Amino acid sequence: MKITAITIFPEYFAPIKLSLIGKAIESKLIDFKTVDLREFTHDNHRTVDDTPYGGGAGMVMKPEPWGEAIDAELESSEDVLDLVILTPSGTRFNQAFANKLVNSKKLVFACGRYEGIDARVAQHYEKVDGVRVHEVSIGDYVLNGGEVAALVMIEAITRLIPGVIGNPESLLQESHNEIGEVEYPVYTKPSNWRGLEVPEVLTSGNHGEIARWRRQEGLRRSELLRKSE
Ligand code: ADE
């Protein structure tokens, strides 16, 4: 999978080299790069923003550098491009969406700052062959920019690529899996910690009982979670 993050802060993506994703990059399961949006400006100040039409607070990201940067990504590969525009007003990201995007050959994350990217960028690429546009939010809160949101999405998506995480079975068991349930509580040694005992069933050796208990606990947690939403 090829992944590009277009940003005015490429340094934000330094942690991507760590841990499992870092290893997946080293072993070429993932081809990751950042693109500095300012490389696609043509003035001395390398301007990427301007005042909003219609007035109001803050600045809006100009469409021209975005257009040039995204066109360069389109021209550099034959693959259909999934263009993810990070915005708090986008469709909410979830596990089902990660499961869908893991099939992408090329993901381009457009990390907006300020009050966002000129709306014509999404509008334009909706009509371009070979591009699927996704305006995405990672949650109902406002971040300073799309970089952290892109990191969250990259982690959730790339860990689903076969070979990225050590034990693929854990993908099936974990929270928000296909049946939409969250995971049961987990315990390890010691069996008594600060007076708290591990549930007896887990030390019983009865695999049928253990599986039943885990299902029940997962369901209970899922219900509690839904009630709190
Ligand atoms: N940019 C600012 N806030 C965001 C959010 N919640 N999700 C995605 N991108 C954002």
mmCIF file of C-alpha atoms and ligand atoms in Angstrom:
data_model
loop_
_atom_site.group_PDB
_atom_site.id
_atom_site.type_symbol
_atom_site.label_atom_id
_atom_site.label_comp_id
_atom_site.label_asym_id
_atom_site.label_seq_id
_atom_site.Cartn_x
_atom_site.Cartn_y
_atom_site.Cartn_z
ATOM 1 C CA MET A 1 0.000 0.000 0.000
ATOM 2 C CA LYS A 2 1.269 3.437 -0.934
ATOM 3 C CA ILE A 3 0.487 6.222 1.547
ATOM 4 C CA THR A 4 1.179 9.931 1.115
ATOM 5 C CA ALA A 5 0.453 12.637 3.673
ATOM 6 C CA ILE A 6 0.284 16.156 2.247
ATOM 7 C CA THR A 7 0.907 18.676 5.018
ATOM 8 C CA ILE A 8 2.639 21.915 5.954
ATOM 9 C CA PHE A 9 4.160 20.032 8.932
ATOM 10 C CA PRO A 10 5.910 16.885 7.618
ATOM 11 C CA GLU A 11 7.659 16.571 11.027
ATOM 12 C CA TYR A 12 4.334 15.555 12.569
ATOM 13 C CA PHE A 13 4.755 12.159 10.909
ATOM 14 C CA ALA A 14 8.083 11.286 12.553
ATOM 15 C CA PRO A 15 6.469 8.686 14.904
ATOM 16 C CA ILE A 16 5.354 6.630 11.932
ATOM 17 C CA LYS A 17 8.852 5.126 11.855
ATOM 18 C CA LEU A 18 8.293 3.566 15.283
ATOM 19 C CA SER A 19 7.017 0.147 16.223
ATOM 20 C CA LEU A 20 4.991 -2.101 13.926
ATOM 21 C CA ILE A 21 4.262 0.437 11.187
ATOM 22 C CA GLY A 22 7.950 1.335 11.091
ATOM 23 C CA LYS A 23 8.799 -2.337 10.584
ATOM 24 C CA ALA A 24 6.123 -2.637 7.871
ATOM 25 C CA ILE A 25 7.725 0.322 6.077
ATOM 26 C CA GLU A 26 11.171 -1.269 6.369
ATOM 27 C CA SER A 27 9.871 -4.552 4.976
ATOM 28 C CA LYS A 28 8.125 -2.678 2.140
ATOM 29 C CA LEU A 29 4.587 -3.723 3.081
ATOM 30 C CA ILE A 30 3.881 -0.001 3.256
ATOM 31 C CA ASP A 31 5.441 2.737 1.176
ATOM 32 C CA PHE A 32 5.004 5.958 3.184
ATOM 33 C CA LYS A 33 6.016 9.497 2.303
ATOM 34 C CA THR A 34 5.159 13.048 3.291
ATOM 35 C CA VAL A 35 4.759 15.889 0.819
ATOM 36 C CA ASP A 36 5.330 19.466 1.968
ATOM 37 C CA LEU A 37 2.435 21.519 0.614
ATOM 38 C CA ARG A 38 4.631 24.638 0.527
ATOM 39 C CA GLU A 39 6.694 23.030 -2.248
ATOM 40 C CA PHE A 40 3.683 23.747 -4.467
ATOM 41 C CA THR A 41 3.534 27.494 -3.790
ATOM 42 C CA HIS A 42 5.083 30.045 -6.137
ATOM 43 C CA ASP A 43 5.538 33.193 -4.035
ATOM 44 C CA ASN A 44 8.407 34.249 -1.802
ATOM 45 C CA HIS A 45 6.350 33.764 1.341
ATOM 46 C CA ARG A 46 5.249 30.267 0.264
ATOM 47 C CA THR A 47 1.662 31.242 1.072
ATOM 48 C CA VAL A 48 -0.862 28.449 1.616
ATOM 49 C CA ASP A 49 -3.773 30.397 3.149
ATOM 50 C CA ASP A 50 -5.917 33.477 2.592
ATOM 51 C CA THR A 51 -8.917 35.262 4.124
ATOM 52 C CA PRO A 52 -12.342 33.634 3.703
ATOM 53 C CA TYR A 53 -14.792 34.896 1.085
ATOM 54 C CA GLY A 54 -17.852 36.208 2.924
ATOM 55 C CA GLY A 55 -15.762 37.261 5.910
ATOM 56 C CA GLY A 56 -15.367 35.610 9.273
ATOM 57 C CA ALA A 57 -12.566 34.565 11.578
ATOM 58 C CA GLY A 58 -9.472 32.639 10.583
ATOM 59 C CA MET A 59 -7.838 31.729 7.320
ATOM 60 C CA VAL A 60 -8.722 29.225 4.604
ATOM 61 C CA MET A 61 -6.231 27.047 2.715
ATOM 62 C CA LYS A 62 -5.862 28.141 -0.899
ATOM 63 C CA PRO A 63 -6.909 25.585 -3.531
ATOM 64 C CA GLU A 64 -3.975 26.038 -5.956
ATOM 65 C CA PRO A 65 -1.168 24.384 -3.923
ATOM 66 C CA TRP A 66 -3.523 21.523 -3.009
ATOM 67 C CA GLY A 67 -4.447 21.029 -6.656
ATOM 68 C CA GLU A 68 -0.809 20.884 -7.736
ATOM 69 C CA ALA A 69 0.218 18.575 -4.892
ATOM 70 C CA ILE A 70 -2.650 16.137 -5.476
ATOM 71 C CA ASP A 71 -2.150 16.196 -9.268
ATOM 72 C CA ALA A 72 1.501 15.227 -8.695
ATOM 73 C CA GLU A 73 0.315 12.206 -6.672
ATOM 74 C CA LEU A 74 -2.129 11.254 -9.417
ATOM 75 C CA GLU A 75 0.544 11.495 -12.090
ATOM 76 C CA SER A 76 3.067 9.477 -10.106
ATOM 77 C CA SER A 77 1.046 6.240 -10.127
ATOM 78 C CA GLU A 78 -1.467 4.261 -12.147
ATOM 79 C CA ASP A 79 -3.462 3.192 -9.096
ATOM 80 C CA VAL A 80 -6.879 4.521 -8.168
ATOM 81 C CA LEU A 81 -6.266 7.086 -5.495
ATOM 82 C CA ASP A 82 -8.273 7.296 -2.282
ATOM 83 C CA LEU A 83 -8.067 10.961 -1.345
ATOM 84 C CA VAL A 84 -8.828 11.425 2.351
ATOM 85 C CA ILE A 85 -9.530 15.042 3.259
ATOM 86 C CA LEU A 86 -9.394 15.406 7.034
ATOM 87 C CA THR A 87 -12.042 17.745 8.394
ATOM 88 C CA PRO A 88 -14.168 17.857 11.567
ATOM 89 C CA SER A 89 -17.240 18.104 9.303
ATOM 90 C CA GLY A 90 -16.496 14.846 7.455
ATOM 91 C CA THR A 91 -17.964 11.349 7.791
ATOM 92 C CA ARG A 92 -16.989 9.777 11.111
ATOM 93 C CA PHE A 93 -14.096 7.307 10.839
ATOM 94 C CA ASN A 94 -14.718 3.864 12.332
ATOM 95 C CA GLN A 95 -13.518 0.253 12.115
ATOM 96 C CA ALA A 96 -15.801 -0.559 9.155
ATOM 97 C CA PHE A 97 -14.265 2.350 7.222
ATOM 98 C CA ALA A 98 -10.749 1.150 8.121
ATOM 99 C CA ASN A 99 -11.690 -2.328 6.850
ATOM 100 C CA LYS A 100 -12.780 -0.759 3.562
ATOM 101 C CA LEU A 101 -9.739 1.491 3.111
ATOM 102 C CA VAL A 102 -7.282 -1.340 3.750
ATOM 103 C CA ASN A 103 -8.098 -2.515 0.207
ATOM 104 C CA SER A 104 -6.808 0.743 -1.257
ATOM 105 C CA LYS A 105 -3.607 0.647 -3.333
ATOM 106 C CA LYS A 106 -2.875 4.313 -2.784
ATOM 107 C CA LEU A 107 -4.065 6.533 0.048
ATOM 108 C CA VAL A 108 -3.428 10.275 0.030
ATOM 109 C CA PHE A 109 -4.164 12.202 3.211
ATOM 110 C CA ALA A 110 -4.822 15.925 2.776
ATOM 111 C CA CYS A 111 -4.071 17.449 6.161
ATOM 112 C CA GLY A 112 -5.747 20.833 6.333
ATOM 113 C CA ARG A 113 -4.955 23.517 8.905
ATOM 114 C CA TYR A 114 -6.612 26.806 9.903
ATOM 115 C CA GLU A 115 -10.331 26.882 9.045
ATOM 116 C CA GLY A 116 -9.908 24.137 6.456
ATOM 117 C CA ILE A 117 -9.247 23.675 2.745
ATOM 118 C CA ASP A 118 -11.180 25.621 0.077
ATOM 119 C CA ALA A 119 -14.264 23.455 -0.604
ATOM 120 C CA ARG A 120 -13.574 23.403 -4.350
ATOM 121 C CA VAL A 121 -10.658 20.991 -3.827
ATOM 122 C CA ALA A 122 -13.051 18.180 -2.770
ATOM 123 C CA GLN A 123 -15.566 19.295 -5.404
ATOM 124 C CA HIS A 124 -12.957 19.155 -8.180
ATOM 125 C CA TYR A 125 -11.537 15.723 -7.335
ATOM 126 C CA GLU A 126 -15.042 14.205 -7.011
ATOM 127 C CA LYS A 127 -15.159 14.604 -10.785
ATOM 128 C CA VAL A 128 -11.668 13.332 -11.604
ATOM 129 C CA ASP A 129 -11.396 9.769 -12.929
ATOM 130 C CA GLY A 130 -9.269 7.500 -10.785
ATOM 131 C CA VAL A 131 -9.915 9.444 -7.584
ATOM 132 C CA ARG A 132 -12.288 8.534 -4.758
ATOM 133 C CA VAL A 133 -12.779 11.449 -2.378
ATOM 134 C CA HIS A 134 -13.490 10.848 1.311
ATOM 135 C CA GLU A 135 -14.048 13.783 3.669
ATOM 136 C CA VAL A 136 -13.358 12.263 7.063
ATOM 137 C CA SER A 137 -13.514 13.256 10.727
ATOM 138 C CA ILE A 138 -11.991 11.086 13.444
ATOM 139 C CA GLY A 139 -14.436 12.328 16.084
ATOM 140 C CA ASP A 140 -16.724 15.087 17.228
ATOM 141 C CA TYR A 141 -14.052 17.508 18.396
ATOM 142 C CA VAL A 142 -11.842 20.028 16.643
ATOM 143 C CA LEU A 143 -8.100 19.486 16.267
ATOM 144 C CA ASN A 144 -5.587 22.102 15.145
ATOM 145 C CA GLY A 145 -5.124 20.274 11.876
ATOM 146 C CA GLY A 146 -5.528 16.979 10.075
ATOM 147 C CA GLU A 147 -2.072 15.550 10.854
ATOM 148 C CA VAL A 148 -2.964 13.783 14.099
ATOM 149 C CA ALA A 149 -6.201 12.536 12.503
ATOM 150 C CA ALA A 150 -4.199 11.123 9.575
ATOM 151 C CA LEU A 151 -1.850 9.337 12.006
ATOM 152 C CA VAL A 152 -4.843 7.776 13.757
ATOM 153 C CA MET A 153 -6.293 6.579 10.455
ATOM 154 C CA ILE A 154 -2.955 5.286 9.150
ATOM 155 C CA GLU A 155 -2.475 3.212 12.293
ATOM 156 C CA ALA A 156 -6.024 1.794 12.234
ATOM 157 C CA ILE A 157 -5.792 0.930 8.523
ATOM 158 C CA THR A 158 -2.248 -0.383 8.202
ATOM 159 C CA ARG A 159 -2.502 -2.795 11.143
ATOM 160 C CA LEU A 160 -5.109 -4.646 9.059
ATOM 161 C CA ILE A 161 -2.608 -5.318 6.254
ATOM 162 C CA PRO A 162 -1.587 -8.987 6.404
ATOM 163 C CA GLY A 163 1.885 -9.235 7.925
ATOM 164 C CA VAL A 164 1.854 -5.894 9.776
ATOM 165 C CA ILE A 165 0.918 -7.235 13.189
ATOM 166 C CA GLY A 166 2.504 -10.385 14.562
ATOM 167 C CA ASN A 167 -0.585 -12.433 15.365
ATOM 168 C CA PRO A 168 -3.408 -12.002 12.816
ATOM 169 C CA GLU A 169 -5.796 -13.905 15.105
ATOM 170 C CA SER A 170 -5.871 -10.961 17.475
ATOM 171 C CA LEU A 171 -7.534 -8.929 14.712
ATOM 172 C CA LEU A 172 -10.551 -11.239 14.868
ATOM 173 C CA GLN A 173 -10.883 -11.174 18.624
ATOM 174 C CA GLU A 174 -10.471 -7.510 19.263
ATOM 175 C CA SER A 175 -12.924 -4.678 19.850
ATOM 176 C CA HIS A 176 -15.117 -3.350 17.017
ATOM 177 C CA ASN A 177 -14.624 -6.581 15.061
ATOM 178 C CA GLU A 178 -17.081 -7.774 12.364
ATOM 179 C CA ILE A 179 -19.873 -8.370 14.865
ATOM 180 C CA GLY A 180 -19.415 -4.859 16.193
ATOM 181 C CA GLU A 181 -18.749 -5.882 19.757
ATOM 182 C CA VAL A 182 -16.066 -4.605 22.040
ATOM 183 C CA GLU A 183 -13.570 -6.925 23.628
ATOM 184 C CA TYR A 184 -13.883 -8.750 26.941
ATOM 185 C CA PRO A 185 -11.663 -7.626 29.851
ATOM 186 C CA VAL A 186 -8.215 -9.217 29.918
ATOM 187 C CA TYR A 187 -5.943 -10.256 32.813
ATOM 188 C CA THR A 188 -2.422 -11.569 33.300
ATOM 189 C CA LYS A 189 -0.253 -12.606 36.257
ATOM 190 C CA PRO A 190 -0.272 -12.134 39.223
ATOM 191 C CA SER A 191 -3.699 -13.693 39.987
ATOM 192 C CA ASN A 192 -4.110 -11.327 42.955
ATOM 193 C CA TRP A 193 -3.047 -7.714 42.542
ATOM 194 C CA ARG A 194 -3.729 -5.192 45.325
ATOM 195 C CA GLY A 195 -6.463 -7.442 46.634
ATOM 196 C CA LEU A 196 -8.157 -7.791 43.254
ATOM 197 C CA GLU A 197 -8.624 -11.380 42.037
ATOM 198 C CA VAL A 198 -8.694 -12.558 38.434
ATOM 199 C CA PRO A 199 -12.216 -13.945 37.665
ATOM 200 C CA GLU A 200 -12.179 -17.596 38.734
ATOM 201 C CA VAL A 201 -13.489 -18.939 35.432
ATOM 202 C CA LEU A 202 -10.275 -17.830 33.675
ATOM 203 C CA THR A 203 -8.135 -20.082 35.875
ATOM 204 C CA SER A 204 -10.572 -23.034 35.656
ATOM 205 C CA GLY A 205 -9.059 -24.546 32.519
ATOM 206 C CA ASN A 206 -12.609 -25.048 31.168
ATOM 207 C CA HIS A 207 -12.343 -23.625 27.648
ATOM 208 C CA GLY A 208 -16.087 -23.792 26.959
ATOM 209 C CA GLU A 209 -16.863 -21.844 30.130
ATOM 210 C CA ILE A 210 -14.097 -19.342 29.384
ATOM 211 C CA ALA A 211 -15.424 -18.721 25.870
ATOM 212 C CA ARG A 212 -18.985 -18.270 27.230
ATOM 213 C CA TRP A 213 -17.821 -15.843 29.931
ATOM 214 C CA ARG A 214 -15.837 -13.805 27.399
ATOM 215 C CA ARG A 215 -18.829 -13.566 25.052
ATOM 216 C CA GLN A 216 -21.056 -12.423 27.902
ATOM 217 C CA GLU A 217 -18.575 -9.815 29.112
ATOM 218 C CA GLY A 218 -18.068 -8.508 25.568
ATOM 219 C CA LEU A 219 -21.836 -8.155 25.129
ATOM 220 C CA ARG A 220 -22.210 -6.451 28.502
ATOM 221 C CA ARG A 221 -19.489 -3.941 27.644
ATOM 222 C CA SER A 222 -20.974 -3.324 24.188
ATOM 223 C CA GLU A 223 -24.359 -2.576 25.746
ATOM 224 C CA LEU A 224 -22.843 -0.187 28.292
ATOM 225 C CA LEU A 225 -20.938 1.544 25.498
ATOM 226 C CA ARG A 226 -24.069 1.968 23.356
ATOM 227 C CA LYS A 227 -26.004 3.394 26.320
ATOM 228 C CA SER A 228 -23.266 5.978 26.914
ATOM 229 C CA GLU A 229 -23.310 7.149 23.271
HETATM 230 N N1 ADE B 1 -9.219 18.470 11.601
HETATM 231 C C1 ADE B 1 -9.616 19.170 12.695
HETATM 232 N N2 ADE B 1 -10.390 18.434 13.486
HETATM 233 C C2 ADE B 1 -10.496 17.196 12.894
HETATM 234 C C3 ADE B 1 -11.183 16.005 13.227
HETATM 235 N N3 ADE B 1 -11.920 15.889 14.325
HETATM 236 N N4 ADE B 1 -11.065 14.963 12.381
HETATM 237 C C4 ADE B 1 -10.347 15.076 11.254
HETATM 238 N N5 ADE B 1 -9.691 16.176 10.890
HETATM 239 C C5 ADE B 1 -9.759 17.238 11.704
#
